[in-house]
PDB file of C-alpha atoms and ligand atoms in Angstrom:
ATOM      1  CA  MET A   8      93.593  83.287 126.473  1.00 71.00           C
ATOM      2  CA  VAL A   9      95.775  83.468 129.103  1.00 92.00           C
ATOM      3  CA  VAL A  10      93.426  82.552 132.431  1.00 96.00           C
ATOM      4  CA  ALA A  11      94.663  85.886 133.795  1.00 95.00           C
ATOM      5  CA  ASP A  12      93.141  88.245 131.119  1.00 96.00           C
ATOM      6  CA  ARG A  13      89.810  85.856 131.045  1.00 97.00           C
ATOM      7  CA  PHE A  14      89.964  86.652 134.937  1.00 98.00           C
ATOM      8  CA  SER A  15      90.370  90.572 134.243  1.00 97.00           C
ATOM      9  CA  GLU A  16      87.912  90.657 131.940  1.00 97.00           C
ATOM     10  CA  LEU A  17      85.154  88.614 133.935  1.00 98.00           C
ATOM     11  CA  PHE A  18      86.107  90.682 136.645  1.00 98.00           C
ATOM     12  CA  ARG A  19      86.290  93.792 134.939  1.00 98.00           C
ATOM     13  CA  GLN A  20      82.135  92.939 134.075  1.00 98.00           C
ATOM     14  CA  GLU A  21      81.063  92.051 137.355  1.00 98.00           C
ATOM     15  CA  HIS A  22      82.195  95.344 138.829  1.00 98.00           C
ATOM     16  CA  ARG A  23      81.142  97.473 135.403  1.00 98.00           C
ATOM     17  CA  GLN A  24      77.786  96.040 136.507  1.00 98.00           C
ATOM     18  CA  VAL A  25      77.844  96.039 140.088  1.00 98.00           C
ATOM     19  CA  ARG A  26      79.039 100.629 139.190  1.00 98.00           C
ATOM     20  CA  ASP A  27      75.751 100.907 137.275  1.00 98.00           C
ATOM     21  CA  LEU A  28      73.317  99.532 140.105  1.00 98.00           C
ATOM     22  CA  LEU A  29      75.286 101.775 142.589  1.00 98.00           C
ATOM     23  CA  LEU A  30      74.890 104.708 140.306  1.00 98.00           C
ATOM     24  CA  GLU A  31      70.968 103.759 139.686  1.00 97.00           C
ATOM     25  CA  PHE A  32      70.702 103.909 143.310  1.00 96.00           C
ATOM     26  CA  ILE A  33      72.226 106.724 144.188  1.00 96.00           C
ATOM     27  CA  GLU A  34      69.613 108.312 141.357  1.00 96.00           C
ATOM     28  CA  ALA A  35      66.502 106.405 142.898  1.00 96.00           C
ATOM     29  CA  PHE A  36      66.675 107.327 146.330  1.00 97.00           C
ATOM     30  CA  PRO A  37      65.814 110.553 145.902  1.00 96.00           C
ATOM     31  CA  GLN A  38      62.926 109.870 143.880  1.00 96.00           C
ATOM     32  CA  ARG A  39      61.748 107.760 146.827  1.00 95.00           C
ATOM     33  CA  ASP A  40      60.719 105.078 144.106  1.00 94.00           C
ATOM     34  CA  GLY A  41      60.264 102.647 146.622  1.00 95.00           C
ATOM     35  CA  GLY A  42      59.425  99.582 143.620  1.00 96.00           C
ATOM     36  CA  ARG A  43      62.536 100.762 141.464  1.00 96.00           C
ATOM     37  CA  THR A  44      65.151 100.559 144.997  1.00 97.00           C
ATOM     38  CA  GLY A  45      63.723  96.954 146.438  1.00 97.00           C
ATOM     39  CA  LYS A  46      64.415  95.907 142.775  1.00 97.00           C
ATOM     40  CA  LEU A  47      67.994  97.224 142.544  1.00 97.00           C
ATOM     41  CA  LEU A  48      69.149  95.900 146.363  1.00 97.00           C
ATOM     42  CA  GLU A  49      67.436  92.455 145.708  1.00 97.00           C
ATOM     43  CA  GLN A  50      70.342  93.328 141.976  1.00 97.00           C
ATOM     44  CA  VAL A  51      72.629  94.584 143.992  1.00 97.00           C
ATOM     45  CA  ALA A  52      72.745  92.204 146.328  1.00 98.00           C
ATOM     46  CA  GLN A  53      72.513  89.056 143.870  1.00 98.00           C
ATOM     47  CA  LEU A  54      75.748  89.913 141.956  1.00 97.00           C
ATOM     48  CA  THR A  55      77.473  90.946 145.009  1.00 98.00           C
ATOM     49  CA  GLY A  56      76.941  87.949 147.064  1.00 98.00           C
ATOM     50  CA  PRO A  57      78.734  85.679 144.506  1.00 98.00           C
ATOM     51  CA  HIS A  58      81.863  88.297 143.406  1.00 98.00           C
ATOM     52  CA  PHE A  59      82.519  88.470 147.742  1.00 98.00           C
ATOM     53  CA  ARG A  60      82.490  85.020 147.975  1.00 98.00           C
ATOM     54  CA  TYR A  61      84.755  84.084 145.584  1.00 98.00           C
ATOM     55  CA  GLU A  62      87.472  87.377 146.709  1.00 98.00           C
ATOM     56  CA  GLU A  63      87.009  86.202 149.770  1.00 98.00           C
ATOM     57  CA  GLU A  64      86.927  82.583 149.551  1.00 97.00           C
ATOM     58  CA  ALA A  65      90.362  82.192 146.739  1.00 98.00           C
ATOM     59  CA  LEU A  66      91.226  85.280 145.189  1.00 98.00           C
ATOM     60  CA  TYR A  67      91.997  87.204 149.200  1.00 98.00           C
ATOM     61  CA  PRO A  68      94.064  84.270 149.915  1.00 97.00           C
ATOM     62  CA  ALA A  69      96.016  83.707 146.471  1.00 98.00           C
ATOM     63  CA  LEU A  70      97.058  87.655 146.892  1.00 98.00           C
ATOM     64  CA  THR A  71      98.343  86.979 150.242  1.00 98.00           C
ATOM     65  CA  GLN A  72     101.822  85.956 148.807  1.00 96.00           C
ATOM     66  CA  ILE A  73     101.635  89.557 146.616  1.00 97.00           C
ATOM     67  CA  PHE A  74     100.512  92.006 149.256  1.00 97.00           C
ATOM     68  CA  GLY A  75     101.498  89.928 152.670  1.00 98.00           C
ATOM     69  CA  ALA A  76      98.707  89.309 155.286  1.00 97.00           C
ATOM     70  CA  GLY A  77      98.258  92.865 156.420  1.00 97.00           C
ATOM     71  CA  TYR A  78      96.851  94.081 153.331  1.00 97.00           C
ATOM     72  CA  ILE A  79      94.595  91.129 152.934  1.00 97.00           C
ATOM     73  CA  GLU A  80      92.887  91.697 156.289  1.00 97.00           C
ATOM     74  CA  GLN A  81      91.900  95.386 155.248  1.00 97.00           C
ATOM     75  CA  LEU A  82      90.547  93.761 152.337  1.00 97.00           C
ATOM     76  CA  PHE A  83      88.430  91.794 154.539  1.00 97.00           C
ATOM     77  CA  ARG A  84      87.527  94.838 156.836  1.00 96.00           C
ATOM     78  CA  ALA A  85      86.401  96.605 154.079  1.00 97.00           C
ATOM     79  CA  HIS A  86      84.121  93.822 152.994  1.00 97.00           C
ATOM     80  CA  ASP A  87      82.592  93.644 156.906  1.00 97.00           C
ATOM     81  CA  GLY A  88      81.707  97.717 156.476  1.00 96.00           C
ATOM     82  CA  ILE A  89      79.951  97.060 152.846  1.00 97.00           C
ATOM     83  CA  ILE A  90      77.962  93.904 154.508  1.00 97.00           C
ATOM     84  CA  ARG A  91      77.052  96.196 157.425  1.00 97.00           C
ATOM     85  CA  THR A  92      76.030  99.147 154.671  1.00 97.00           C
ATOM     86  CA  ALA A  93      74.409  96.595 152.468  1.00 97.00           C
ATOM     87  CA  PHE A  94      72.381  95.543 155.406  1.00 97.00           C
ATOM     88  CA  ARG A  95      71.073  99.452 156.594  1.00 97.00           C
ATOM     89  CA  LEU A  96      70.437 100.247 152.797  1.00 97.00           C
ATOM     90  CA  SER A  97      68.548  96.923 152.775  1.00 97.00           C
ATOM     91  CA  GLN A  98      66.698  99.177 155.670  1.00 97.00           C
ATOM     92  CA  LEU A  99      65.868 101.763 153.514  1.00 97.00           C
ATOM     93  CA  ALA A 100      65.394 100.277 150.144  1.00 97.00           C
ATOM     94  CA  GLY A 101      61.943  99.425 148.948  1.00 96.00           C
ATOM     95  CA  ARG A 102      60.303 102.186 150.659  1.00 96.00           C
ATOM     96  CA  ALA A 103      58.467 105.263 149.121  1.00 94.00           C
ATOM     97  CA  ASP A 104      58.357 107.659 152.274  1.00 95.00           C
ATOM     98  CA  LEU A 105      61.777 108.159 153.274  1.00 96.00           C
ATOM     99  CA  ASP A 106      62.154 111.765 154.809  1.00 96.00           C
ATOM    100  CA  ASP A 107      64.765 113.471 153.847  1.00 97.00           C
ATOM    101  CA  ASP A 108      67.595 112.474 155.936  1.00 98.00           C
ATOM    102  CA  GLU A 109      66.611 109.009 154.707  1.00 97.00           C
ATOM    103  CA  VAL A 110      67.628 109.812 152.009  1.00 97.00           C
ATOM    104  CA  ASP A 111      70.814 111.831 152.279  1.00 98.00           C
ATOM    105  CA  GLU A 112      71.839 108.648 154.343  1.00 98.00           C
ATOM    106  CA  ALA A 113      71.151 106.179 151.693  1.00 98.00           C
ATOM    107  CA  VAL A 114      72.671 108.141 148.984  1.00 98.00           C
ATOM    108  CA  LYS A 115      75.786 108.648 151.314  1.00 98.00           C
ATOM    109  CA  LEU A 116      76.326 105.175 152.061  1.00 98.00           C
ATOM    110  CA  THR A 117      75.570 104.035 148.536  1.00 98.00           C
ATOM    111  CA  ARG A 118      78.705 106.627 147.162  1.00 98.00           C
ATOM    112  CA  SER A 119      80.487 105.248 150.523  1.00 97.00           C
ATOM    113  CA  ILE A 120      80.475 101.470 148.175  1.00 97.00           C
ATOM    114  CA  LEU A 121      81.914 103.245 145.217  1.00 98.00           C
ATOM    115  CA  PRO A 122      85.715 103.361 145.742  1.00 97.00           C
ATOM    116  CA  HIS A 123      85.678  99.619 146.531  1.00 97.00           C
ATOM    117  CA  VAL A 124      84.125  98.831 143.492  1.00 97.00           C
ATOM    118  CA  SER A 125      87.045 100.545 141.593  1.00 97.00           C
ATOM    119  CA  ASP A 126      89.766  99.698 144.150  1.00 97.00           C
ATOM    120  CA  CYS A 127      88.694  95.906 143.908  1.00 97.00           C
ATOM    121  CA  ASP A 128      89.105  96.399 140.178  1.00 97.00           C
ATOM    122  CA  GLY A 129      93.072  97.249 140.290  1.00 97.00           C
ATOM    123  CA  LEU A 130      94.046  93.434 141.860  1.00 98.00           C
ATOM    124  CA  SER A 131      94.025  92.798 138.244  1.00 97.00           C
ATOM    125  CA  ILE A 132      97.274  93.720 138.137  1.00 97.00           C
ATOM    126  CA  MET A 133      98.265  91.595 141.047  1.00 97.00           C
ATOM    127  CA  VAL A 134      96.398  88.344 139.743  1.00 97.00           C
ATOM    128  CA  GLU A 135      98.893  88.279 136.611  1.00 96.00           C
ATOM    129  CA  ARG A 136     101.976  87.956 138.146  1.00 96.00           C
ATOM    130  CA  LEU A 137     100.058  84.638 140.144  1.00 97.00           C
ATOM    131  CA  PRO A 138     100.764  81.546 138.581  1.00 96.00           C
ATOM    132  CA  GLU A 139      98.347  80.042 135.827  1.00 97.00           C
ATOM    133  CA  GLN A 140      97.129  77.266 138.404  1.00 97.00           C
ATOM    134  CA  ALA A 141      96.271  79.699 141.127  1.00 97.00           C
ATOM    135  CA  VAL A 142      94.532  82.001 138.876  1.00 98.00           C
ATOM    136  CA  GLN A 143      92.159  78.863 137.411  1.00 98.00           C
ATOM    137  CA  ARG A 144      91.702  77.611 141.321  1.00 98.00           C
ATOM    138  CA  VAL A 145      89.826  81.201 141.730  1.00 98.00           C
ATOM    139  CA  LEU A 146      87.751  81.227 138.207  1.00 98.00           C
ATOM    140  CA  ASP A 147      86.819  77.493 139.887  1.00 98.00           C
ATOM    141  CA  VAL A 148      85.991  79.202 143.028  1.00 98.00           C
ATOM    142  CA  ARG A 149      83.784  82.035 141.032  1.00 98.00           C
ATOM    143  CA  GLU A 150      81.801  79.448 139.319  1.00 98.00           C
ATOM    144  CA  ARG A 151      80.781  77.130 142.508  1.00 98.00           C
ATOM    145  CA  SER A 152      80.134  80.560 143.616  1.00 98.00           C
ATOM    146  CA  ARG A 153      77.708  81.430 141.023  1.00 98.00           C
ATOM    147  CA  ASP A 154      76.359  77.708 141.411  1.00 98.00           C
ATOM    148  CA  ALA A 155      75.038  78.359 145.145  1.00 97.00           C
ATOM    149  CA  GLY A 156      73.718  81.503 144.300  1.00 97.00           C
ATOM    150  CA  LEU A 157      73.419  83.044 147.398  1.00 98.00           C
ATOM    151  CA  ASP A 158      72.972  86.758 148.087  1.00 98.00           C
ATOM    152  CA  LEU A 159      75.379  89.315 149.802  1.00 98.00           C
ATOM    153  CA  LEU A 160      73.320  89.567 153.311  1.00 97.00           C
ATOM    154  CA  THR A 161      71.839  85.672 153.428  1.00 97.00           C
ATOM    155  CA  TRP A 162      76.205  85.260 152.448  1.00 97.00           C
ATOM    156  CA  ALA A 163      77.097  87.011 155.184  1.00 96.00           C
ATOM    157  CA  SER A 164      74.442  85.758 157.648  1.00 95.00           C
ATOM    158  CA  GLU A 165      75.040  82.180 156.850  1.00 95.00           C
ATOM    159  CA  ILE A 166      78.095  81.145 155.070  1.00 95.00           C
ATOM    160  CA  ARG A 167      80.656  83.800 155.714  1.00 95.00           C
ATOM    161  CA  GLY A 168      81.436  83.119 159.672  1.00 88.00           C
ATOM    162  CA  ARG A 169      83.136  86.840 160.267  1.00 85.00           C
ATOM    163  CA  ALA A 170      80.631  88.270 163.095  1.00 72.00           C
ATOM    164  CA  THR A 171      79.186  92.149 161.263  1.00 66.00           C
ATOM    165  CA  PRO A 172      76.845  92.907 163.798  1.00 54.00           C
ATOM    166  CA  SER A 173      73.920  93.502 161.767  1.00 55.00           C
ATOM    167  CA  SER A 174      70.143  92.494 161.269  1.00 48.00           C
ATOM    168  CA  ARG A 175      68.313  92.023 157.941  1.00 48.00           C
ATOM    169  CA  ARG A 176      64.922  93.526 157.677  1.00 41.00           C
TER     170      ARG A 176
HETATM  171 FE1  FE2 B  17      85.629  93.180 143.894  1.00 88.22          FE
END
């Protein structure tokens, strides 16, 4: 299989998983099922930590030659926003005592992440135009990020090195 096709397939699978977890989140918050939202948050954070990491450490830099630096900075900023949202969601997940405003907020915040999932998946079409070596490097960094296994909030607070004002619960 061509390496870009392999990449697209893995990338699509990861986005599918994130999409499904987010949609489940949207269902679970109004039920105030703290056990479920807590577990979902853990799963989303575990999946998106390595995903964001290899995007930022390898995929985005590789795509600079296609998109130019300006759009790549926008992609980083989109991640900044999602990370802030994730920190807020981590304060709302796992609780059975959310009031109506908090439930609305949680659902709205979760929905605000969804467009990133579909937008991000579209990057595959540009990855097809990268040199094979560059795509392989992205896949290598993906492996390393998955082996390191840091969840999104841990990676963002300890490794990422971009200021995203936030605090852990
Ligand atoms: Fe992504």
